[in-house]
Each structure stands twice: as C-alpha cells, then as structure tokens.
Amino acid sequence: MNATQQGSDRPAEADAPPDPRRWWALGALVVGLLVVGLDTTIINVAMPTLSEQLGASTGDLQWIADSYIVVFAALMLPAGLIGDRYGRRRFLLVGLAIFGVGSVVGALVGSVEGVIAARALMGIGGAFIMPLSLSILPALFPAAERGKAISVWAASTALGIPLGPILGGLLLEHFWWGSVFLINIPMVGLALLVSVFLLPVSRSPEAPKVDLTVTALVVAALTTLIFALIEAPEWGWADTRVLALFGAAALLIASVVVRETRARQPMIDLGLFRDRNFLWATIAALVPSFAISGVLFLVPQRFQGVDGHNAFGTGLRLLPLLGGLFVASLTSTRLAARFGYKVVIPSGLFVLGCGLLLGATGSADDGYGRTAFWLVVTGLGLGTSLVPSMDAVMANLAPERTGMGSALVQTLRQVAGALGVAILGSVLASAYLDRIDTAGRPGPVADAARDSIGGAVKVSDHGADPTLLDSAREAFVHGMNLSLLICGIASLVFTVAVAIFLPRRPVAAPGSAPGVGEPGESTHDREGVLHP
C-alpha cells in the first residue's frame, strides 16, 4: 500500500496515483456489506421456523429481530467515530470478526435466548461494518471514481433485501434453521482475508471522541423502550411495570437530549433539527423505515402460519413488495428532480398508506393475488417516499455537517425499524391473544397456541385439530390487519404533515458540494436507497 494511504484520511489522489487494486478492495467491502444486508431480511423468513422448532413466542420473535437492530442503531455512530479516530481498516476487521463470531454462535445455540444473544453480537459487528466501509472509500478512490464506487456500495447494501428472503427460504428448505446464520461464515472469512491485504490504513485523529455515557444512555433507552413494547401484550398496557418502563425510557432519552444540548462538542448534533428541511425530511424517511420493518416481520408469518407455504415459497412471495420498492427507487429521484420533494415525498407516503390499508382488509381465505397486489402498492410507496426523503435530508446542510447528518438519520432509521417490529408486533400479539379460542384444550396446548401462530400450527399437529388451527389463523389475520391499519393511518397522517411543513425543494447551502460532501456525489449514492 503506498505511503499516501498510510495513517491519514486524505483522498487517494492527494499525493500519488490511486491503488491499482482498489476495485478488488471494493469487492471485499461489498461482500461484508452484503452479509449485513442479508442478515437484516433473511431472519424474517426464518421466524416461523424458529417459532415452531424453538417454541419462540411472538415476543421472542420480536426480540430476535430487534436485538440486532437495537444494538446496530445504538452503536453505529460511536463505532464510526472509533474507526475514524483509531483506524478504519482496523475496526472494520474487528466488526467483521465480531459478526462472524455472532454467526457461529447463532448457528450452534439451541435456545431462543442464545439466538437473541447471537443477534445482538452480530449487531455490534454490523455497527462497525456499515459506516466504516463507506468512510474508507475516499482513501481508495480519486474524486472522478468516487461516485461510481459509492453507487456500488449503495447497491450492495440494497442487494441483501431481495436475496435474504429467497436465500433464507432455500436454506430452510434443505437444512436446519441454523443455516441462516452459518451462510455468513464463508462470506465474512473472504471479506476479512481480502480486506487485510487490500484496504488502506486510514484514520482521522481529529475526529470527535466517543461519549461513552451518551452511548450507554442510548442503549439503555432503546432497550427499555423495546422491552416495554414487547412485554405490554402479556402484562397489559396499563400494567404498573409497563408504565414504569415507559417512564424510565422517557427519562433516559431526556438525559441524552440534555447532555448533548449542553456539550461543547456533542456526539449527536441535535441542532440539526432546527433546520425545518432536515427535520421534516428525516420524519418522512422514518415512516417507510418503520413500515417496511413491520411488514417484513408480519407477512412471512402469515404466508407460513396462515397460508401454509414453506420457507422458500415465502421468500418468493415477498418479491412483489421488493420489486415495487426497487422500481420506485429507480424512478423517484427523477420525479423529485422534476416535481420537487414537496410533491413526490407526500405522494409516496400516500401510496404507502393506501397499500397498507389495502392489506388491513385481508382475511384468512384470501388468495395470493390479492396479497401480492397490496404488497406491490406498498413497495411502490416505500420507494417513492424513502429515496427522495434521504436526498432531501442532506440537500441544504453545510458541507461540514453532512457527515453528522447522514450518521444521525441512518441511526434514526434503524431505531424506526426496531420500533416497527416492536409496536406492530405487540399490536398483533395483543389482538391475537384477545381473539384466539383455546377453550377445552389442555393447558400446555392452549399456552403454545396462544404464544404464536407457529405454536398453534405445531400443537394442532398441522391440521389434526382444525378448529384450533382455524381460530389461530383468524386471530392472526385479525391482529395483522389491526397492525397494518395503524401503520396505514399513521402514513396518511404524516402525508398531510409533510405536505404542509416540508419546505419546497431547497437550494443547496452556499459552498456545499452536490450531495454529501464529495465531488459529483449525490445523496442517493451516499445513503444507499433501501437499507432497511
């Protein structure tokens, strides 16, 4: 590696020609990113299998999904700062290693608690991989090539969305559930091997220090809030313990706000939200992030528990949602350039709300055609609202604030995803418990059936007790409809709010580069469009 790339974050072209192996190095980063993207969606297809084979309740499944997202969201900003300050390649390798260890643990454990712990460990690794794989690119590529490199980076983060459900279904069709974790090992190993030899040493000693107190407060706040949301259906929403947890989460969040507001060099720049464009574009980006996480948690369980499809069939049946998402993501940038964010973003949120409301009118006897239709509409709304929102977030920030703005919004999107699983999953669980009829069944059978649709399928011996199975299916669809109804109404409410309060397409801040601070780089490229 040439000297100009050692120990500095200067661009690749500052003192010497770019490294001839830079595209191979980018390939290593793509493999690492693909692992992170895959793991975000592959687990959703495995949820019904985990419910049946590990006896996981709906609350357990929520924790399996959210343990990864909560840790990822809480640690992504400090992990990025640690890498910037002490060495991006070094801590990217650390992140890949942690992710690999978590994958091994997830494949070998035999309990719900073990899977949750493994997913949390993988979240730590992912929190290093995602930001550092992006921040190392300026040390690899000259300005003329950087936009193309970032486009490849963005595409690799998005590729895991459609591949996850299909690959997960294929693995579960032929192997045990641990294979959805084990598939990560060769990919992580390849990324580690290539990264050691091809990635430059790059760091920024002047990068802000990590505030460990704020990091701990954020982790505690998110964990407490998610715990309250997940346990509320079982304990009761008005239970003293649930209310105490909500109160504790509110106090922890307030502590973060107070500490960062008073800090001379805050780790989280809350002053960004004084910009009305940043505030409302961020809100607009969080709505689809919340929705897609909730939908990907609910729909696979319906396909397997209610409709009786296998894991691979479930992955294939998610393609209309993902297809609509990709098609809209490719066209929404052009639409925004022509009509402006103030028109396109609310339009996307409106389409998203309509798709979710269509899904909320389903029944247990619906054919796949009807489900596919509302999934397509939902996907179109997701893509049309999410991509322009991410562009609009950065459109009017001064160059020196774009890095913090990008990191903050990506973190909040992860939080929105975790809340999507927790809130919509808890609404489903409450409605399911209220509707399912287990009268006359032995205690263990009734308890298993009330835990989740997967438990009901198992104890009914896949149809030997058709009355119980029909009741469970009707109860699940009722709960899913209620979840989608709430999500759809929220989307329409935010449609109106964003249409009113989002400023018209802003003019770039004086002296700002196009996008997020690199020549020729668009926010569309930097953010990646579809990372969940």
mmCIF file of N, CA, C and O in Angstrom, residues 23-38 92 96 129 133 137 149-157 159-160 187 191 195 199:
data_model
loop_
_atom_site.group_PDB
_atom_site.id
_atom_site.type_symbol
_atom_site.label_atom_id
_atom_site.label_comp_id
_atom_site.label_asym_id
_atom_site.label_seq_id
_atom_site.Cartn_x
_atom_site.Cartn_y
_atom_site.Cartn_z
ATOM 1 N N TRP A 23 -10.407 -1.630 -6.919
ATOM 2 C CA TRP A 23 -11.707 -2.239 -7.215
ATOM 3 C C TRP A 23 -11.826 -3.615 -6.581
ATOM 4 O O TRP A 23 -12.925 -4.043 -6.201
ATOM 5 N N TRP A 24 -10.696 -4.322 -6.451
ATOM 6 C CA TRP A 24 -10.726 -5.577 -5.703
ATOM 7 C C TRP A 24 -11.007 -5.316 -4.231
ATOM 8 O O TRP A 24 -11.727 -6.080 -3.580
ATOM 9 N N ALA A 25 -10.435 -4.246 -3.718
ATOM 10 C CA ALA A 25 -10.705 -3.883 -2.331
ATOM 11 C C ALA A 25 -12.177 -3.547 -2.132
ATOM 12 O O ALA A 25 -12.785 -3.921 -1.118
ATOM 13 N N LEU A 26 -12.743 -2.833 -3.113
ATOM 14 C CA LEU A 26 -14.178 -2.528 -3.030
ATOM 15 C C LEU A 26 -14.997 -3.814 -3.033
ATOM 16 O O LEU A 26 -16.020 -3.913 -2.348
ATOM 17 N N GLY A 27 -14.530 -4.807 -3.782
ATOM 18 C CA GLY A 27 -15.228 -6.095 -3.787
ATOM 19 C C GLY A 27 -15.273 -6.718 -2.396
ATOM 20 O O GLY A 27 -16.285 -7.312 -2.003
ATOM 21 N N ALA A 28 -14.181 -6.572 -1.642
ATOM 22 C CA ALA A 28 -14.173 -7.087 -0.270
ATOM 23 C C ALA A 28 -15.184 -6.353 0.592
ATOM 24 O O ALA A 28 -15.896 -6.972 1.403
ATOM 25 N N LEU A 29 -15.271 -5.031 0.417
ATOM 26 C CA LEU A 29 -16.253 -4.255 1.179
ATOM 27 C C LEU A 29 -17.674 -4.668 0.801
ATOM 28 O O LEU A 29 -18.560 -4.745 1.657
ATOM 29 N N VAL A 30 -17.893 -4.934 -0.489
ATOM 30 C CA VAL A 30 -19.217 -5.341 -0.949
ATOM 31 C C VAL A 30 -19.636 -6.647 -0.293
ATOM 32 O O VAL A 30 -20.786 -6.812 0.131
ATOM 33 N N VAL A 31 -18.710 -7.592 -0.185
ATOM 34 C CA VAL A 31 -19.032 -8.872 0.458
ATOM 35 C C VAL A 31 -19.427 -8.650 1.910
ATOM 36 O O VAL A 31 -20.413 -9.213 2.403
ATOM 37 N N GLY A 32 -18.667 -7.809 2.616
ATOM 38 C CA GLY A 32 -19.000 -7.521 4.009
ATOM 39 C C GLY A 32 -20.343 -6.848 4.154
ATOM 40 O O GLY A 32 -21.138 -7.182 5.039
ATOM 41 N N LEU A 33 -20.630 -5.890 3.270
ATOM 42 C CA LEU A 33 -21.914 -5.198 3.312
ATOM 43 C C LEU A 33 -23.063 -6.122 2.965
ATOM 44 O O LEU A 33 -24.158 -6.030 3.524
ATOM 45 N N LEU A 34 -22.816 -7.023 2.016
ATOM 46 C CA LEU A 34 -23.864 -7.953 1.622
ATOM 47 C C LEU A 34 -24.274 -8.835 2.787
ATOM 48 O O LEU A 34 -25.457 -9.152 2.954
ATOM 49 N N VAL A 35 -23.316 -9.219 3.611
ATOM 50 C CA VAL A 35 -23.620 -10.020 4.798
ATOM 51 C C VAL A 35 -24.560 -9.258 5.727
ATOM 52 O O VAL A 35 -25.551 -9.794 6.228
ATOM 53 N N VAL A 36 -24.251 -7.966 5.949
ATOM 54 C CA VAL A 36 -25.096 -7.150 6.824
ATOM 55 C C VAL A 36 -26.500 -7.013 6.232
ATOM 56 O O VAL A 36 -27.508 -7.142 6.942
ATOM 57 N N GLY A 37 -26.575 -6.738 4.922
ATOM 58 C CA GLY A 37 -27.879 -6.597 4.286
ATOM 59 C C GLY A 37 -28.685 -7.878 4.301
ATOM 60 O O GLY A 37 -29.893 -7.873 4.557
ATOM 61 N N LEU A 38 -28.015 -9.009 4.048
ATOM 62 C CA LEU A 38 -28.698 -10.297 4.077
ATOM 63 C C LEU A 38 -29.290 -10.584 5.448
ATOM 64 O O LEU A 38 -30.431 -11.044 5.561
ATOM 65 N N LEU A 92 -12.884 -2.017 10.987
ATOM 66 C CA LEU A 92 -13.706 -2.757 10.034
ATOM 67 C C LEU A 92 -13.437 -4.251 10.166
ATOM 68 O O LEU A 92 -14.366 -5.077 10.167
ATOM 69 N N LEU A 96 -16.063 -7.186 11.258
ATOM 70 C CA LEU A 96 -16.278 -8.428 10.506
ATOM 71 C C LEU A 96 -16.053 -9.650 11.395
ATOM 72 O O LEU A 96 -16.823 -10.625 11.335
ATOM 73 N N ILE A 129 -19.196 -2.336 10.565
ATOM 74 C CA ILE A 129 -19.059 -2.594 9.134
ATOM 75 C C ILE A 129 -19.714 -1.506 8.298
ATOM 76 O O ILE A 129 -19.115 -0.995 7.331
ATOM 77 N N SER A 133 -17.122 0.969 6.178
ATOM 78 C CA SER A 133 -16.976 0.560 4.777
ATOM 79 C C SER A 133 -17.214 1.728 3.837
ATOM 80 O O SER A 133 -16.666 1.772 2.731
ATOM 81 N N LEU A 137 -13.736 4.732 1.660
ATOM 82 C CA LEU A 137 -13.694 4.884 0.206
ATOM 83 C C LEU A 137 -12.867 6.077 -0.264
ATOM 84 O O LEU A 137 -12.171 5.968 -1.283
ATOM 85 N N ALA A 149 -17.948 4.328 -7.135
ATOM 86 C CA ALA A 149 -17.666 3.417 -6.022
ATOM 87 C C ALA A 149 -18.771 3.466 -4.983
ATOM 88 O O ALA A 149 -19.191 2.431 -4.444
ATOM 89 N N ILE A 150 -19.250 4.668 -4.699
ATOM 90 C CA ILE A 150 -20.321 4.803 -3.708
ATOM 91 C C ILE A 150 -21.614 4.193 -4.232
ATOM 92 O O ILE A 150 -22.397 3.620 -3.468
ATOM 93 N N SER A 151 -21.844 4.270 -5.542
ATOM 94 C CA SER A 151 -23.024 3.621 -6.121
ATOM 95 C C SER A 151 -22.959 2.107 -5.927
ATOM 96 O O SER A 151 -23.964 1.463 -5.613
ATOM 97 N N VAL A 152 -21.760 1.536 -6.114
ATOM 98 C CA VAL A 152 -21.589 0.097 -5.884
ATOM 99 C C VAL A 152 -21.823 -0.221 -4.409
ATOM 100 O O VAL A 152 -22.479 -1.210 -4.064
ATOM 101 N N TRP A 153 -21.289 0.625 -3.528
ATOM 102 C CA TRP A 153 -21.502 0.450 -2.086
ATOM 103 C C TRP A 153 -22.994 0.464 -1.762
ATOM 104 O O TRP A 153 -23.498 -0.387 -1.023
ATOM 105 N N ALA A 154 -23.706 1.445 -2.327
ATOM 106 C CA ALA A 154 -25.137 1.569 -2.057
ATOM 107 C C ALA A 154 -25.902 0.355 -2.570
ATOM 108 O O ALA A 154 -26.800 -0.170 -1.910
ATOM 109 N N ALA A 155 -25.540 -0.098 -3.776
ATOM 110 C CA ALA A 155 -26.239 -1.252 -4.357
ATOM 111 C C ALA A 155 -26.028 -2.504 -3.517
ATOM 112 O O ALA A 155 -26.941 -3.319 -3.356
ATOM 113 N N SER A 156 -24.823 -2.649 -2.943
ATOM 114 C CA SER A 156 -24.556 -3.847 -2.145
ATOM 115 C C SER A 156 -25.358 -3.847 -0.848
ATOM 116 O O SER A 156 -25.753 -4.906 -0.356
ATOM 117 N N THR A 157 -25.617 -2.659 -0.285
ATOM 118 C CA THR A 157 -26.449 -2.613 0.911
ATOM 119 C C THR A 157 -27.890 -2.975 0.580
ATOM 120 O O THR A 157 -28.615 -3.526 1.411
ATOM 121 N N LEU A 159 -28.841 -4.968 -2.033
ATOM 122 C CA LEU A 159 -28.986 -6.285 -2.641
ATOM 123 C C LEU A 159 -29.438 -7.348 -1.653
ATOM 124 O O LEU A 159 -30.112 -8.314 -2.020
ATOM 125 N N GLY A 160 -29.094 -7.173 -0.385
ATOM 126 C CA GLY A 160 -29.476 -8.159 0.615
ATOM 127 C C GLY A 160 -30.969 -8.232 0.849
ATOM 128 O O GLY A 160 -31.469 -9.254 1.337
ATOM 129 N N MET A 187 -18.611 -15.879 3.752
ATOM 130 C CA MET A 187 -18.594 -14.519 3.227
ATOM 131 C C MET A 187 -17.775 -13.605 4.133
ATOM 132 O O MET A 187 -16.991 -12.774 3.652
ATOM 133 N N ALA A 191 -14.240 -11.684 3.154
ATOM 134 C CA ALA A 191 -14.102 -10.242 3.351
ATOM 135 C C ALA A 191 -12.914 -9.925 4.254
ATOM 136 O O ALA A 191 -12.152 -8.982 4.004
ATOM 137 N N SER A 195 -9.666 -7.924 2.844
ATOM 138 C CA SER A 195 -9.527 -6.604 3.469
ATOM 139 C C SER A 195 -8.157 -6.430 4.108
ATOM 140 O O SER A 195 -7.578 -5.334 4.077
ATOM 141 N N LEU A 199 -7.079 -3.256 1.772
ATOM 142 C CA LEU A 199 -7.612 -1.985 2.247
ATOM 143 C C LEU A 199 -6.503 -1.107 2.813
ATOM 144 O O LEU A 199 -5.610 -1.601 3.503
#
